[in-house]
Coordinates of C-alpha atoms in Angstrom, one line a residue:
Chain C
M1 CA 0.0 0.0 0.0
T2 CA 2.8 2.4 0.8
L3 CA 4.3 1.6 -2.6
V4 CA 1.1 2.5 -4.5
Q5 CA 0.9 5.8 -2.5
E6 CA 4.4 6.7 -3.5
H7 CA 3.3 6.6 -7.2
K8 CA 0.4 9.0 -6.7
Q9 CA 0.8 12.3 -8.5
F10 CA -0.9 15.7 -8.5
A11 CA -0.8 18.8 -10.6
L12 CA -1.6 22.4 -10.1
G13 CA -4.2 23.8 -12.6
I14 CA -4.5 27.6 -12.9
D15 CA -7.2 29.7 -14.7
I16 CA -6.2 33.3 -15.1
G17 CA -9.1 35.6 -15.8
G18 CA -9.2 39.4 -16.1
T19 CA -10.6 39.8 -12.5
N20 CA -9.8 36.6 -10.6
T21 CA -7.4 33.7 -10.9
K22 CA -8.7 30.3 -9.8
Y23 CA -6.5 27.4 -9.0
G24 CA -6.9 23.8 -8.0
L25 CA -4.8 20.8 -7.1
V26 CA -5.9 17.9 -9.3
N27 CA -5.0 14.3 -9.4
Q28 CA -4.6 12.1 -12.5
R29 CA -8.3 11.0 -12.3
G30 CA -9.4 14.6 -12.7
E31 CA -10.4 15.0 -9.1
V32 CA -10.0 18.6 -7.8
L33 CA -8.5 17.9 -4.4
L34 CA -8.5 21.5 -3.2
K35 CA -9.3 24.8 -4.9
G36 CA -9.2 28.5 -4.3
K37 CA -8.7 31.9 -5.9
I38 CA -6.8 35.2 -5.7
K39 CA -7.3 38.5 -7.4
T40 CA -5.6 38.9 -10.8
K41 CA -5.7 42.7 -10.7
G42 CA -3.5 44.9 -8.6
Y43 CA -0.1 43.4 -9.6
P44 CA 1.4 45.6 -12.4
D45 CA 4.6 43.4 -12.1
V46 CA 3.7 39.8 -13.0
K47 CA 6.4 38.6 -10.6
D48 CA 4.5 40.1 -7.6
F49 CA 1.4 38.2 -8.8
I50 CA 3.4 35.0 -9.0
E51 CA 4.8 35.6 -5.5
V52 CA 1.3 35.9 -4.0
L53 CA 0.2 32.8 -5.9
Y54 CA 3.2 30.9 -4.5
Q55 CA 2.6 32.1 -0.9
T56 CA -1.0 31.1 -1.2
I57 CA -0.6 27.7 -2.8
S58 CA 2.8 26.3 -1.7
P59 CA 1.7 25.5 1.9
E60 CA -1.1 23.3 0.4
V61 CA 1.3 21.8 -2.1
E62 CA 3.7 20.9 0.7
K63 CA 1.0 19.2 2.7
M64 CA -0.1 17.2 -0.2
S65 CA 3.4 16.3 -1.2
K66 CA 3.7 14.1 1.9
E67 CA 1.6 11.4 0.2
S68 CA 1.7 12.3 -3.5
N69 CA 4.2 13.7 -6.0
F70 CA 3.8 17.3 -7.3
V71 CA 4.6 16.9 -11.0
G72 CA 3.8 20.1 -12.7
I73 CA 1.6 23.2 -13.4
G74 CA -0.8 23.9 -16.2
V75 CA -2.1 27.4 -16.9
G76 CA -5.0 28.7 -18.9
A77 CA -4.7 32.5 -19.6
P78 CA -5.9 35.0 -22.2
N79 CA -3.4 34.9 -25.1
G80 CA -1.4 32.2 -23.4
N81 CA 1.0 30.8 -26.0
Y82 CA 1.5 27.0 -25.8
Y83 CA 4.6 27.1 -28.0
N84 CA 6.5 29.9 -26.2
G85 CA 5.2 29.6 -22.7
T86 CA 4.2 33.2 -22.8
I87 CA 1.3 35.5 -22.3
E88 CA 1.3 37.9 -25.2
D89 CA -0.4 41.3 -25.3
A90 CA -3.5 40.2 -23.4
T91 CA -5.8 43.2 -23.5
N92 CA -7.7 42.3 -20.4
L93 CA -4.6 41.8 -18.2
E94 CA -2.4 44.4 -16.6
W95 CA 0.8 42.8 -17.9
K96 CA 1.8 44.4 -21.2
G97 CA 3.9 42.9 -23.9
V98 CA 5.3 39.4 -24.0
I99 CA 5.5 37.8 -20.5
P100 CA 7.6 34.6 -20.2
F101 CA 5.1 33.2 -17.7
T102 CA 6.0 29.5 -17.6
D103 CA 9.7 30.4 -17.1
Y104 CA 8.8 32.5 -14.0
M105 CA 6.4 29.8 -12.7
S106 CA 8.9 26.9 -13.1
E107 CA 11.6 29.0 -11.4
K108 CA 9.3 29.8 -8.5
F109 CA 7.6 26.4 -8.0
G110 CA 10.4 24.2 -9.1
V111 CA 8.3 22.0 -11.5
P112 CA 7.6 22.2 -15.2
C113 CA 4.9 24.6 -16.3
R114 CA 2.7 24.7 -19.5
I115 CA 0.3 27.3 -20.7
T116 CA -2.4 27.8 -23.3
N117 CA -5.3 30.1 -23.7
D118 CA -8.3 29.8 -21.4
A119 CA -10.7 28.4 -24.0
N120 CA -8.2 25.8 -25.1
A121 CA -7.8 24.8 -21.4
A122 CA -11.5 24.4 -21.1
A123 CA -11.6 22.3 -24.3
L124 CA -8.9 20.0 -22.9
G125 CA -11.0 19.7 -19.7
E126 CA -14.0 18.7 -21.6
M127 CA -12.0 16.2 -23.7
M128 CA -10.4 14.5 -20.7
Y129 CA -13.3 14.7 -18.1
G130 CA -16.4 16.2 -19.7
A131 CA -18.9 16.1 -22.6
A132 CA -16.2 15.5 -25.2
R133 CA -14.7 12.4 -23.6
G134 CA -13.6 10.0 -26.4
M135 CA -14.1 12.6 -29.2
K136 CA -11.3 13.2 -31.6
D137 CA -12.9 16.2 -33.5
F138 CA -14.9 18.8 -31.7
I139 CA -15.0 22.6 -31.2
M140 CA -15.6 24.3 -27.9
I141 CA -17.2 27.8 -28.0
T142 CA -17.0 29.8 -24.8
L143 CA -19.8 32.3 -24.5
G144 CA -18.8 34.7 -21.7
T145 CA -17.9 38.4 -21.5
G146 CA -16.2 37.6 -24.8
V147 CA -16.4 34.6 -27.2
G148 CA -13.5 32.2 -27.1
S149 CA -12.8 28.8 -28.7
G150 CA -10.8 25.7 -28.5
I151 CA -10.6 23.4 -31.6
V152 CA -9.6 19.8 -31.4
C153 CA -8.8 18.0 -34.7
N154 CA -7.7 14.4 -34.8
G155 CA -7.4 14.2 -31.0
S156 CA -5.2 17.3 -30.6
L157 CA -5.7 20.9 -29.9
V158 CA -5.1 23.1 -32.9
Y159 CA -2.5 25.6 -32.0
G160 CA -1.6 26.8 -35.5
S161 CA 1.7 28.1 -36.8
D162 CA 2.1 30.6 -33.9
G163 CA 0.1 29.1 -31.1
F164 CA -2.8 31.5 -31.5
A165 CA -5.2 29.4 -33.6
G166 CA -8.9 29.3 -32.5
E167 CA -9.9 32.9 -32.3
L168 CA -13.3 32.1 -33.6
G169 CA -15.0 34.9 -31.6
H170 CA -13.2 37.3 -34.0
T171 CA -14.4 35.8 -37.2
I172 CA -16.7 38.0 -39.2
V173 CA -20.3 36.8 -39.3
K174 CA -21.8 40.0 -40.8
P175 CA -19.5 42.0 -43.1
N176 CA -19.8 45.7 -42.2
G177 CA -21.9 44.8 -39.1
R178 CA -21.7 45.8 -35.5
K179 CA -18.4 47.5 -34.5
H180 CA -16.5 45.7 -31.8
W181 CA -15.8 47.8 -28.7
N182 CA -12.2 46.7 -28.5
T183 CA -10.9 45.5 -31.8
G184 CA -12.8 47.9 -34.0
S185 CA -13.7 45.1 -36.4
E186 CA -17.1 45.1 -37.9
G187 CA -19.5 42.2 -37.5
S188 CA -17.5 39.7 -35.5
L189 CA -19.2 36.8 -33.7
E190 CA -18.1 38.2 -30.4
A191 CA -19.9 41.5 -31.2
Y192 CA -23.2 39.6 -31.2
A193 CA -22.9 36.3 -29.2
S194 CA -20.9 37.4 -26.1
A195 CA -22.7 38.6 -23.0
T196 CA -21.5 42.1 -24.0
G197 CA -23.1 41.7 -27.4
I198 CA -26.3 40.4 -26.0
T199 CA -26.6 43.4 -23.8
I200 CA -26.1 45.7 -26.8
T201 CA -28.8 43.8 -28.7
A202 CA -31.2 44.0 -25.7
K203 CA -30.7 47.7 -25.3
K204 CA -31.4 48.4 -28.9
L205 CA -34.5 46.3 -29.0
R206 CA -36.0 47.7 -25.8
A207 CA -35.6 51.2 -27.2
E208 CA -37.5 50.1 -30.3
F209 CA -40.2 48.3 -28.3
P210 CA -41.4 50.4 -25.3
D211 CA -43.8 47.7 -24.2
S212 CA -41.0 45.2 -23.6
M213 CA -40.5 44.1 -20.0
L214 CA -36.8 44.9 -20.6
N215 CA -37.8 48.5 -20.0
D216 CA -38.6 47.6 -16.4
Y217 CA -34.9 47.6 -15.6
P218 CA -32.4 50.5 -15.2
E219 CA -29.9 50.7 -18.1
D220 CA -27.1 49.2 -16.1
E221 CA -29.1 46.1 -15.1
I222 CA -29.6 45.0 -18.7
N223 CA -27.5 41.9 -19.3
A224 CA -27.8 38.3 -20.4
K225 CA -29.3 37.3 -17.0
T226 CA -32.1 39.9 -16.9
V227 CA -32.9 39.2 -20.6
H228 CA -33.2 35.5 -19.6
D229 CA -35.5 36.5 -16.7
C230 CA -37.8 38.4 -19.1
C231 CA -37.8 35.4 -21.5
L232 CA -39.0 33.2 -18.7
K233 CA -41.9 35.7 -18.1
G234 CA -42.8 35.4 -21.8
D235 CA -41.6 38.8 -23.1
P236 CA -41.4 38.4 -26.9
I237 CA -38.7 41.1 -27.2
A238 CA -36.4 39.3 -24.7
I239 CA -37.0 36.1 -26.6
E240 CA -36.1 37.9 -29.8
V241 CA -32.8 39.0 -28.3
F242 CA -31.7 35.4 -27.9
R243 CA -33.2 34.3 -31.2
Y244 CA -31.2 37.0 -33.0
T245 CA -28.1 36.0 -31.0
G246 CA -28.7 32.4 -31.9
Q247 CA -29.1 33.2 -35.5
K248 CA -25.7 34.9 -35.7
L249 CA -24.1 32.1 -33.6
G250 CA -25.7 29.4 -35.8
E251 CA -24.5 31.0 -39.0
A252 CA -21.0 31.1 -37.6
L253 CA -21.1 27.5 -36.4
A254 CA -22.1 26.3 -39.9
N255 CA -19.0 27.9 -41.3
F256 CA -16.9 26.2 -38.6
V257 CA -18.4 22.8 -39.4
M258 CA -17.5 23.2 -43.0
F259 CA -13.9 23.9 -41.9
S260 CA -13.2 20.9 -39.6
S261 CA -16.3 18.7 -39.7
P262 CA -16.4 18.2 -35.9
E263 CA -18.4 15.4 -34.2
A264 CA -19.8 18.0 -31.8
I265 CA -19.8 21.6 -30.9
L266 CA -19.8 22.3 -27.2
L267 CA -21.2 25.6 -25.9
F268 CA -19.7 26.8 -22.6
G269 CA -19.9 29.9 -20.4
G270 CA -22.4 32.2 -18.7
V271 CA -24.5 32.8 -21.8
I272 CA -25.7 29.1 -22.0
K273 CA -27.8 29.7 -18.9
A274 CA -30.3 30.9 -21.4
G275 CA -30.9 27.3 -22.3
D276 CA -33.3 26.6 -25.2
F277 CA -33.9 30.3 -25.8
I278 CA -30.4 30.4 -27.3
M279 CA -29.9 26.7 -28.2
E280 CA -33.0 26.3 -30.5
P281 CA -32.3 29.3 -32.9
T282 CA -28.6 28.4 -32.9
K283 CA -29.3 24.9 -34.0
L284 CA -31.9 26.0 -36.6
H285 CA -29.5 28.5 -38.3
M286 CA -26.5 26.2 -38.1
E287 CA -28.4 23.4 -39.9
R288 CA -29.9 25.8 -42.4
N289 CA -26.5 27.1 -43.5
L290 CA -24.8 23.7 -43.8
L291 CA -24.1 21.8 -47.0
P292 CA -26.5 18.8 -47.1
I293 CA -23.6 16.3 -46.4
F294 CA -23.1 17.8 -42.9
R295 CA -26.8 18.2 -41.9
G296 CA -28.1 16.4 -38.9
K297 CA -24.7 15.1 -38.1
V298 CA -23.1 17.6 -35.7
K299 CA -24.1 17.3 -32.0
L300 CA -24.7 20.8 -30.5
I301 CA -24.4 20.4 -26.8
F302 CA -23.8 22.3 -23.6
S303 CA -20.7 21.8 -21.6
E304 CA -20.9 19.2 -18.8
L305 CA -18.3 20.6 -16.5
D306 CA -18.8 23.1 -13.8
E307 CA -17.6 26.3 -15.4
A308 CA -15.1 27.1 -12.6
D309 CA -13.6 23.6 -12.8
A310 CA -13.3 23.2 -16.6
A311 CA -10.3 25.5 -17.1
I312 CA -8.6 24.3 -14.0
L313 CA -9.1 20.6 -15.0
G314 CA -8.0 21.4 -18.6
A315 CA -5.0 23.3 -17.5
S316 CA -3.9 20.5 -15.2
A317 CA -4.5 18.0 -18.0
M318 CA -1.6 19.6 -19.9
V319 CA 0.7 18.2 -17.2
W320 CA -0.3 14.6 -18.0
V321 CA -0.7 14.8 -21.9
Chain N
M1 CA 23.3 -1.9 -58.5
T2 CA 20.8 -4.6 -59.1
L3 CA 20.0 -4.7 -55.4
V4 CA 19.2 -1.0 -55.3
Q5 CA 17.0 -1.3 -58.3
E6 CA 15.1 -4.1 -56.7
H7 CA 14.2 -1.7 -53.9
K8 CA 12.8 1.0 -56.2
Q9 CA 9.1 1.6 -55.9
F10 CA 6.4 3.4 -57.8
A11 CA 2.8 4.4 -57.2
L12 CA -0.2 5.2 -59.4
G13 CA -1.7 8.6 -58.7
I14 CA -5.2 9.3 -60.1
D15 CA -7.1 12.6 -60.3
I16 CA -10.8 12.2 -61.1
G17 CA -12.5 15.3 -62.4
G18 CA -16.0 15.7 -63.8
T19 CA -14.8 15.6 -67.4
N20 CA -11.4 13.9 -67.4
T21 CA -9.4 11.6 -65.2
K22 CA -5.7 12.1 -65.2
Y23 CA -3.2 9.5 -64.0
G24 CA 0.5 9.3 -63.5
L25 CA 3.1 6.7 -62.4
V26 CA 5.2 8.4 -59.7
N27 CA 8.3 7.4 -57.9
Q28 CA 9.1 8.1 -54.2
R29 CA 11.0 11.3 -55.2
G30 CA 7.8 12.7 -56.7
E31 CA 8.9 12.3 -60.3
V32 CA 6.0 11.7 -62.7
L33 CA 7.5 8.9 -64.8
L34 CA 4.5 8.6 -67.2
K35 CA 1.2 10.3 -67.4
G36 CA -2.1 10.2 -69.4
K37 CA -5.8 10.7 -69.2
I38 CA -9.1 9.1 -70.0
K39 CA -12.6 10.5 -70.1
T40 CA -14.6 10.3 -66.8
K41 CA -17.9 10.7 -68.5
G42 CA -19.7 7.9 -70.4
Y43 CA -19.5 5.1 -67.7
P44 CA -22.7 5.0 -65.8
D45 CA -21.4 1.9 -64.0
V46 CA -18.2 2.7 -62.1
K47 CA -16.9 -0.8 -62.8
D48 CA -16.8 -0.1 -66.5
F49 CA -14.8 3.0 -65.8
I50 CA -12.3 1.1 -63.7
E51 CA -12.0 -1.6 -66.4
V52 CA -11.0 1.0 -69.0
L53 CA -8.6 2.6 -66.5
Y54 CA -7.1 -0.9 -65.9
Q55 CA -6.8 -1.7 -69.6
T56 CA -5.2 1.7 -70.2
I57 CA -2.7 1.7 -67.4
S58 CA -1.8 -2.0 -66.6
P59 CA 0.5 -2.4 -69.7
E60 CA 2.5 0.5 -68.5
V61 CA 2.5 -0.8 -64.9
E62 CA 3.7 -4.2 -66.2
K63 CA 6.6 -2.6 -68.1
M64 CA 7.7 -0.5 -65.2
S65 CA 7.4 -3.4 -62.8
K66 CA 10.4 -5.1 -64.4
E67 CA 12.7 -2.7 -62.6
S68 CA 10.6 -1.2 -59.8
N69 CA 7.9 -2.4 -57.4
F70 CA 4.3 -1.2 -57.9
V71 CA 3.2 -0.5 -54.3
G72 CA -0.2 1.2 -54.4
I73 CA -2.7 3.6 -55.8
G74 CA -3.8 7.0 -54.5
V75 CA -6.9 8.7 -55.8
G76 CA -8.2 12.3 -55.6
A77 CA -11.9 12.6 -56.4
P78 CA -14.8 14.9 -55.6
N79 CA -16.3 13.8 -52.3
G80 CA -13.6 11.1 -51.9
N81 CA -13.8 9.9 -48.3
Y82 CA -10.4 9.0 -46.8
Y83 CA -11.9 7.0 -43.9
N84 CA -14.3 4.8 -45.9
G85 CA -12.5 4.6 -49.3
T86 CA -15.7 5.8 -50.9
I87 CA -16.9 8.4 -53.3
E88 CA -20.1 9.7 -51.8
D89 CA -22.9 11.5 -53.7
A90 CA -20.5 13.5 -55.9
T91 CA -22.8 15.9 -57.8
N92 CA -20.5 16.3 -60.8
L93 CA -19.9 12.6 -61.4
E94 CA -22.2 10.1 -62.9
W95 CA -21.9 7.5 -60.1
K96 CA -24.7 8.1 -57.7
G97 CA -24.8 7.2 -54.0
V98 CA -21.9 5.7 -52.1
I99 CA -19.3 4.0 -54.3
P100 CA -16.8 1.7 -52.6
F101 CA -14.1 2.9 -55.0
T102 CA -10.9 1.8 -53.3
D103 CA -12.3 -1.7 -52.8
Y104 CA -13.0 -2.0 -56.5
M105 CA -9.6 -0.6 -57.4
S106 CA -7.6 -2.8 -55.1
E107 CA -9.5 -5.9 -56.4
K108 CA -8.7 -4.9 -60.0
F109 CA -5.1 -3.8 -59.6
G110 CA -4.1 -6.1 -56.8
V111 CA -2.5 -3.4 -54.7
P112 CA -3.8 -1.2 -51.8
C113 CA -5.7 1.9 -52.8
R114 CA -6.4 5.1 -50.8
I115 CA -8.7 8.0 -51.7
T116 CA -9.4 11.6 -50.6
N117 CA -11.0 14.6 -52.2
D118 CA -9.2 16.4 -55.1
A119 CA -8.4 19.5 -53.1
N120 CA -6.9 17.4 -50.2
A121 CA -4.8 15.5 -52.8
A122 CA -3.5 18.8 -54.2
A123 CA -2.6 20.0 -50.7
L124 CA -0.7 16.8 -50.0
G125 CA 1.1 17.3 -53.3
E126 CA 2.1 20.9 -52.3
M127 CA 3.2 19.7 -48.9
M128 CA 5.4 16.9 -50.2
Y129 CA 6.8 18.4 -53.4
G130 CA 5.6 22.1 -53.8
A131 CA 5.3 25.5 -52.1
A132 CA 4.3 24.0 -48.7
R133 CA 7.3 21.8 -48.3
G134 CA 8.3 21.7 -44.6
M135 CA 5.1 23.5 -43.5
K136 CA 3.1 22.0 -40.7
D137 CA 0.1 24.4 -40.9
F138 CA -1.3 25.7 -44.1
I139 CA -4.5 25.9 -46.1
M140 CA -4.8 25.2 -49.8
I141 CA -7.6 26.9 -51.7
T142 CA -8.4 25.6 -55.1
L143 CA -10.0 28.2 -57.4
G144 CA -11.4 26.4 -60.4
T145 CA -14.9 25.8 -61.7
G146 CA -15.7 25.5 -58.0
V147 CA -13.8 26.4 -54.8
G148 CA -12.2 23.5 -52.9
S149 CA -9.9 23.4 -50.0
G150 CA -7.4 21.2 -48.2
I151 CA -6.4 22.0 -44.6
V152 CA -3.2 20.9 -42.9
C153 CA -2.9 21.3 -39.1
N154 CA 0.1 20.1 -37.2
G155 CA 1.5 18.3 -40.3
S156 CA -1.7 16.3 -41.1
L157 CA -4.6 16.8 -43.4
V158 CA -7.8 17.6 -41.4
Y159 CA -10.4 15.0 -42.3
G160 CA -12.8 15.7 -39.5
S161 CA -15.2 13.3 -37.9
D162 CA -16.6 12.0 -41.1
G163 CA -13.8 12.5 -43.7
F164 CA -15.5 15.6 -45.2
A165 CA -13.7 18.4 -43.5
G166 CA -12.4 21.3 -45.6
E167 CA -15.5 22.4 -47.6
L168 CA -14.4 26.1 -47.3
G169 CA -15.9 26.9 -50.7
H170 CA -19.3 26.5 -49.1
T171 CA -18.7 28.7 -46.1
I172 CA -20.9 31.8 -46.2
V173 CA -19.1 35.1 -46.8
K174 CA -22.1 37.3 -47.3
P175 CA -25.3 36.3 -45.5
N176 CA -28.3 36.5 -47.8
G177 CA -25.9 37.0 -50.7
R178 CA -25.6 35.5 -54.2
K179 CA -27.6 32.2 -54.5
H180 CA -25.4 29.2 -55.4
W181 CA -26.4 27.5 -58.7
N182 CA -26.2 24.0 -57.2
T183 CA -26.5 24.1 -53.4
G184 CA -29.0 26.9 -53.2
S185 CA -27.1 28.5 -50.3
E186 CA -26.9 32.2 -50.2
G187 CA -23.5 34.1 -50.2
S188 CA -21.0 31.2 -50.3
L189 CA -17.4 31.8 -51.1
E190 CA -17.8 29.6 -54.2
A191 CA -20.6 31.8 -55.5
Y192 CA -18.1 34.6 -55.8
A193 CA -14.6 33.3 -56.0
S194 CA -14.9 30.3 -58.4
A195 CA -14.5 30.7 -62.2
T196 CA -18.3 30.4 -62.4
G197 CA -18.8 33.1 -59.8
I198 CA -16.3 35.4 -61.6
T199 CA -18.3 34.9 -64.8
I200 CA -21.5 35.9 -63.0
T201 CA -19.9 39.1 -61.6
A202 CA -18.5 40.0 -65.0
K203 CA -21.8 39.6 -66.7
K204 CA -23.5 41.8 -64.1
L205 CA -20.9 44.5 -64.2
R206 CA -20.7 44.7 -68.0
A207 CA -24.5 45.1 -68.1
E208 CA -24.1 48.1 -65.8
F209 CA -21.2 49.6 -67.7
P210 CA -21.9 49.6 -71.4
D211 CA -18.4 51.2 -72.1
S212 CA -16.5 48.2 -70.6
M213 CA -14.4 46.1 -73.0
L214 CA -16.2 43.1 -71.6
N215 CA -19.1 44.1 -73.9
D216 CA -16.9 43.3 -76.9
Y217 CA -17.4 39.5 -76.3
P218 CA -20.5 37.4 -76.9
E219 CA -22.2 36.2 -73.7
D220 CA -20.8 32.7 -73.8
E221 CA -17.2 33.9 -74.1
I222 CA -17.3 35.8 -70.8
N223 CA -15.1 33.9 -68.3
A224 CA -12.2 34.3 -66.0
K225 CA -9.8 34.3 -69.0
T226 CA -11.5 36.9 -71.1
V227 CA -11.9 39.1 -68.0
H228 CA -8.2 38.8 -67.4
D229 CA -7.5 39.7 -71.0
C230 CA -9.6 42.9 -70.5
C231 CA -7.6 43.6 -67.3
L232 CA -4.4 43.5 -69.2
K233 CA -5.8 46.0 -71.7
G234 CA -6.6 48.3 -68.8
D235 CA -10.4 48.0 -68.7
P236 CA -11.4 49.3 -65.2
I237 CA -14.6 47.2 -65.1
A238 CA -12.7 44.0 -65.7
I239 CA -10.2 45.1 -63.0
E240 CA -13.2 45.7 -60.7
V241 CA -14.4 42.1 -61.3
F242 CA -11.2 40.7 -59.8
R243 CA -11.1 43.4 -57.1
Y244 CA -14.6 42.4 -55.9
T245 CA -13.7 38.7 -56.2
G246 CA -10.5 39.3 -54.2
Q247 CA -12.4 41.3 -51.5
K248 CA -14.8 38.4 -50.9
L249 CA -12.0 35.9 -51.0
G250 CA -9.8 38.0 -48.6
E251 CA -12.7 38.3 -46.2
A252 CA -13.1 34.6 -46.2
L253 CA -9.4 33.9 -45.8
A254 CA -9.3 36.2 -42.7
N255 CA -11.9 34.0 -41.0
F256 CA -9.9 30.8 -42.0
V257 CA -6.7 32.3 -40.5
M258 CA -8.5 33.0 -37.2
F259 CA -9.6 29.3 -37.2
S260 CA -6.3 27.5 -37.7
S261 CA -3.6 30.2 -37.8
P262 CA -1.7 28.8 -40.8
E263 CA 1.8 29.7 -41.8
A264 CA 0.6 30.1 -45.4
I265 CA -2.4 30.1 -47.6
L266 CA -1.8 28.6 -51.0
L267 CA -4.0 29.6 -53.9
F268 CA -4.3 27.0 -56.7
G269 CA -6.3 26.5 -59.9
G270 CA -7.3 28.3 -63.1
V271 CA -8.4 31.5 -61.5
I272 CA -4.9 32.3 -60.2
K273 CA -3.8 33.1 -63.8
A274 CA -5.3 36.5 -63.0
G275 CA -2.1 37.1 -60.9
D276 CA -1.9 40.4 -59.1
F277 CA -5.4 41.4 -60.3
I278 CA -6.8 38.9 -57.8
M279 CA -3.8 38.6 -55.4
E280 CA -3.6 42.2 -54.3
P281 CA -7.2 42.8 -53.3
T282 CA -7.3 39.4 -51.7
K283 CA -4.3 40.2 -49.5
L284 CA -5.7 43.7 -48.7
H285 CA -9.0 42.4 -47.5
M286 CA -7.5 39.4 -45.6
E287 CA -5.2 41.7 -43.6
R288 CA -7.9 44.3 -43.0
N289 CA -10.2 41.7 -41.4
L290 CA -7.6 40.0 -39.2
L291 CA -7.1 40.5 -35.5
P292 CA -3.9 42.5 -35.0
I293 CA -2.0 39.4 -33.6
F294 CA -2.4 37.7 -37.0
R295 CA -1.5 40.7 -39.3
G296 CA 1.5 40.5 -41.6
K297 CA 2.2 36.9 -40.5
V298 CA 0.4 34.7 -43.1
K299 CA 2.1 34.1 -46.4
L300 CA -0.4 34.3 -49.2
I301 CA 1.1 32.5 -52.2
F302 CA 0.3 30.8 -55.5
S303 CA 0.8 27.1 -55.9
E304 CA 4.2 26.0 -57.3
L305 CA 3.1 22.8 -58.9
D306 CA 1.8 22.4 -62.4
E307 CA -1.9 22.2 -61.9
A308 CA -2.2 18.9 -63.8
D309 CA 0.5 17.3 -61.7
A310 CA -0.4 18.5 -58.2
A311 CA -3.4 16.2 -57.6
I312 CA -1.6 13.2 -59.2
L313 CA 1.5 13.8 -57.0
G314 CA -0.6 14.3 -53.9
A315 CA -2.7 11.3 -54.6
S316 CA 0.4 9.1 -55.1
A317 CA 1.8 10.6 -51.9
M318 CA -0.9 8.9 -49.9
V319 CA 0.7 5.6 -50.8
W320 CA 4.0 6.6 -49.1
V321 CA 2.6 8.5 -46.0

């Protein structure tokens, strides 16, 4: 029994978001043994951030190391580059330029560290422990404040020539369409299908339709959640907000299917709480825009993992694979 | 010397098009030792087609077998399915339904046979012997009567879950745009950037601009070649035909880059004879629609292989890889 215990291993999975950084100690079976979070903001120097991360986590790592081996760290972060181990020009983080993040982490923690972007980490999590178990070809779309994606072809994440493949939120679904608040591009998927995009659509529609329940809220309370609440009460304008969003998303998904012909597309993130209000129009418009040979083949499903766990699990999975 | 010759090998590469089928005997260095063609049309039963192919090629195979080993056959064909060895519901071939093509071929020729679609075969040819040598991530776009594509990620062709990945010609570049003559979809890349699409654009524009040189030709002589001829003579409307085509193509390419972040995009097929008239606007609109992190990175280049050889070489390459 002692011998078996000596072979036990655990990894540290980290999910760096614009506001919070979540972490978890995970074993090879994908069990999150312990988790916690720290603020991401407030550390203009990334080394200070890593110091706080180390001070917070290392006591737990030490405790666990008594009966299990600490083998490595996996990180999901905006613009995390798998090839270089860097975080590069992430607009929603304070660290500017190209940060050699995995080098700093390995130095501090004394174990190997790998990084990828947050959506890729979530896709890995779904592939190893979630709804995409056993799938060799699938696409994960994360519908949160922004729209991210992780693409798996032939059993591997698609990193592309530079490590930045899978920016599907920035593909154009409507040429000359809605201007994106950050990138300035016109008609990107993110401009419509992110929580931010849904809020914009809702504000436009409630201004056009004074009878809509959406007008019962102050301006700053209009968001994907309040729109969903109005849908549940039967407000046709709120329902139209998600129908329109689903149309744009479905049209985009059809194009993605004709690229990589995935077995499934997984939807993930806060926006999917809208359930069928977004799923049904998305499915309709995806199918409508597909070539006949692809119709009725692609599973469109919601993520199975707890949102907070998916990226931690996926990040830690990079240590094993 | 005799020993070395005994280890020599050759393969048969076949490129099945709607009208003609081209074939070549190819050695491992990618040298086409002999080539020829037969008609594709006129054989409602695929077995009759294979019989004619066999009668035509087997004498040459026998001759060459005296000093080299015949090791296999690779086929590029519309809707050729790599996984199943089938040709499935190819609209521009006479054989309807699902044809177990590689089984028939292996039985007749007595060697293993592999199949994929024609654009994938051309992409393999470029990767092994052409402009994509040494590249692990690239996209090949074939601009002929239709628009096809072959996608290579991480050194391998992307076949997807069902073998039909890479139908980029059917992605929608302009929602509710030009209706496709076959599929009925609205605003697909093929509807604009194929030779057929270019002809439609040219006919529309020459009707709007009576002074255009394009009006010097009878209706049935308007095609990508005559438009190019008018460009060379400085006709601004003919130039606009390719500019508009390049805009639609460039917008589509930007979306593809944000999917798989290729090192290069290779353009291939009859339409590229228009040279800079199509290349410049394509590049401009691709760059304009890219996220900043992708700008100036992706090589946009013309194929290096002779068009007739690319698919034969690529098809034969499936025998070695």
